[in-house]
Short mmCIF file of C-alpha atoms in Angstrom, two decimals:
data_model
loop_
_atom_site.label_atom_id
_atom_site.label_comp_id
_atom_site.label_asym_id
_atom_site.label_seq_id
_atom_site.Cartn_x
_atom_site.Cartn_y
_atom_site.Cartn_z
CA ARG A 4 -5.78 3.99 -4.72
CA ASP A 5 -2.20 5.04 -5.35
CA GLY A 6 -0.08 6.61 -2.61
CA GLY A 7 2.25 8.04 -5.21
CA HIS A 8 3.58 7.27 -8.65
CA ARG A 9 6.67 8.22 -10.55
CA ALA A 10 6.14 7.42 -14.20
CA GLY A 11 9.18 5.81 -15.74
CA LEU A 12 11.27 5.82 -12.57
CA GLY A 13 12.21 2.68 -10.63
CA ALA A 14 11.51 3.54 -7.00
CA GLU A 15 13.03 1.51 -4.18
CA ASP A 16 10.67 -1.31 -3.21
CA ASP A 17 9.12 -1.50 0.26
CA GLU A 18 11.15 -4.55 1.31
CA THR A 19 14.46 -2.92 0.48
CA SER A 20 13.37 0.30 2.14
CA PHE A 21 12.31 -1.54 5.33
CA THR A 22 15.44 -3.68 5.64
CA ARG A 23 17.73 -0.72 4.95
CA ALA A 24 15.92 1.46 7.51
CA ALA A 25 15.96 -1.37 10.09
CA GLY A 26 19.66 -2.05 9.44
CA ILE A 27 19.07 -5.76 8.80
CA SER A 28 19.36 -8.06 5.81
CA ARG A 29 16.38 -9.44 3.91
CA GLU A 30 17.13 -12.88 5.36
CA GLU A 31 17.14 -11.50 8.91
CA ALA A 32 13.83 -9.74 8.28
CA ASP A 33 12.29 -12.96 6.92
CA ARG A 34 13.51 -14.92 9.95
CA LEU A 35 12.15 -12.26 12.34
CA PHE A 36 8.75 -12.31 10.64
CA GLN A 37 8.66 -16.14 10.76
CA GLU A 38 9.56 -16.12 14.47
CA VAL A 39 6.99 -13.51 15.51
CA PHE A 40 4.05 -13.94 13.16
CA GLY A 41 1.87 -17.00 12.69
CA GLU A 42 1.03 -18.51 9.33
CA ASP A 43 -2.46 -16.95 9.27
CA THR A 44 -0.93 -13.51 9.91
CA LEU A 45 1.64 -13.96 7.15
CA ASP A 46 -1.08 -15.19 4.77
CA GLU A 47 -3.27 -12.16 5.56
CA MET A 48 -0.26 -9.85 5.16
CA ALA A 49 0.46 -11.34 1.74
CA ALA A 50 -3.21 -10.98 0.75
CA VAL A 51 -3.41 -7.34 1.88
CA LEU A 52 -0.14 -6.44 0.16
CA GLY A 53 -1.27 -8.27 -2.98
CA ARG A 54 -4.55 -6.32 -3.08
CA ALA A 55 -2.68 -3.07 -2.44
CA GLU A 56 -0.22 -3.80 -5.25
CA SER A 57 -3.08 -4.65 -7.60
CA LEU A 58 -4.80 -1.35 -6.77
CA ARG A 59 -1.52 0.54 -7.23
CA GLN A 60 -0.86 -1.04 -10.62
CA ARG A 61 -4.39 -0.34 -11.82
CA ALA A 62 -4.20 3.28 -10.63
CA GLN A 63 -0.80 3.70 -12.30
CA SER A 64 -2.17 2.28 -15.54
CA GLU A 65 -5.19 4.63 -15.42
CA VAL A 66 -2.97 7.65 -14.77
CA LEU A 67 -0.57 6.77 -17.60
CA GLU A 68 -3.49 6.14 -19.95
CA ARG A 69 -5.05 9.52 -19.22
CA TRP A 70 -1.76 11.48 -18.91
CA PRO A 71 0.90 9.64 -20.95
CA ASP A 72 3.32 12.53 -20.39
CA ALA A 73 2.95 12.45 -16.59
CA GLU A 74 6.18 12.92 -14.69
CA THR A 75 4.62 12.31 -11.28
CA ALA A 76 1.14 11.72 -9.94
CA LEU A 77 -0.41 11.42 -6.53
CA GLN A 78 -3.85 10.01 -5.87
CA ALA A 79 -5.75 10.39 -2.62
CA LEU A 80 -9.21 9.76 -1.31
CA ALA A 81 -11.07 12.93 -0.36
CA VAL A 82 -14.56 14.21 0.32
CA ASN A 83 -15.70 16.88 -2.13
CA ALA A 84 -17.85 19.93 -1.36
CA ALA A 85 -21.02 17.91 -2.04
CA GLY A 86 -19.96 15.33 0.57
CA ALA A 87 -19.15 12.58 -1.93
CA LEU A 88 -16.09 10.33 -1.62
CA VAL A 89 -13.78 11.04 -4.56
CA VAL A 90 -10.41 9.99 -5.90
CA ARG A 91 -8.41 13.17 -6.38
CA THR A 92 -5.47 12.97 -8.77
CA HIS A 93 -2.70 15.60 -8.83
CA VAL A 94 -0.43 15.25 -11.87
CA VAL A 95 2.77 17.04 -12.85
CA LEU A 96 3.38 16.77 -16.58
CA ARG A 97 6.86 16.71 -18.14
CA CYS A 98 6.30 20.25 -19.43
CA GLY A 99 5.87 21.38 -15.80
CA ARG A 100 2.14 21.97 -16.03
CA ARG A 101 0.07 20.71 -13.09
CA GLU A 102 -3.41 19.25 -13.33
CA THR A 103 -5.91 18.07 -10.77
CA HIS A 104 -8.79 15.77 -11.57
CA GLU A 105 -11.31 14.04 -9.37
CA HIS A 106 -13.98 11.43 -9.88
CA GLU A 107 -16.54 9.99 -7.50
CA VAL A 108 -15.71 6.59 -6.09
CA SER A 109 -17.86 3.98 -7.82
CA ALA A 110 -19.77 1.27 -5.96
CA GLU A 111 -17.18 -1.26 -7.12
CA GLU A 112 -14.29 0.92 -5.91
CA ALA A 113 -16.05 1.45 -2.57
CA ALA A 114 -16.52 -2.31 -2.14
CA GLU A 115 -12.86 -2.87 -2.99
CA LEU A 116 -11.76 -0.24 -0.48
CA ALA A 117 -14.01 -1.77 2.19
CA GLU A 118 -12.54 -5.21 1.50
CA MET A 119 -9.05 -3.74 1.75
CA GLY A 120 -9.93 -2.08 5.05
CA LEU A 121 -11.29 -5.32 6.47
CA GLY A 122 -8.11 -7.11 5.41
CA VAL A 123 -5.97 -4.49 7.13
CA ALA A 124 -8.12 -4.78 10.28
CA ARG A 125 -7.76 -8.59 10.26
CA LEU A 126 -4.02 -8.22 9.74
CA ALA A 127 -3.73 -5.77 12.65
CA GLY A 128 -5.67 -8.15 14.91
CA PHE A 129 -3.58 -11.17 13.93
CA ALA A 130 -0.34 -9.21 14.33
CA ALA A 131 -1.35 -7.86 17.76
CA ARG A 132 -2.22 -11.38 18.88
CA ASP A 133 1.10 -12.77 17.63
CA VAL A 134 3.19 -9.98 19.18
CA ALA A 135 1.36 -10.30 22.52
CA ALA A 136 1.92 -14.07 22.48
CA LYS A 137 5.63 -13.60 21.68
CA VAL A 138 6.05 -11.03 24.48
CA ALA A 139 4.18 -13.26 26.94
CA SER A 140 6.38 -16.21 25.97
CA GLU A 141 9.56 -14.15 26.41
CA VAL A 142 8.37 -12.81 29.79
CA THR A 143 7.47 -16.25 31.13
CA GLN A 144 10.82 -17.67 29.98
CA GLY A 145 12.58 -14.87 31.87
CA ILE A 146 10.78 -15.59 35.15
#
């Protein structure tokens, strides 16, 4: 649900992190994506990232509602001793105390996770197709 959360802190966004790590500008990254990936791939990417951001925001809201004095929190999917899929939340409070809480994944959450997984699988397939087509095009132009 939430790969990590820092309550009250403005973390660097993924786009800035990617472009900085790649050593390119945002404009160059956009151009590269437009050159390599087809419209259906970019649409699926936007949909997957939108769903992920929605899940992250909801998880952040739930954590802040339950632990308003949270300094940091990390949520992960896990399987408990009974074999049930759970969301495990590790929280560090401003006073330094640590808490762990888990709840079983509801049917609605499981459906949402399955939908997210299918979107990621579609995205991976589209991206692989687009990259293979781009490589094939470059190879045939070089022959």
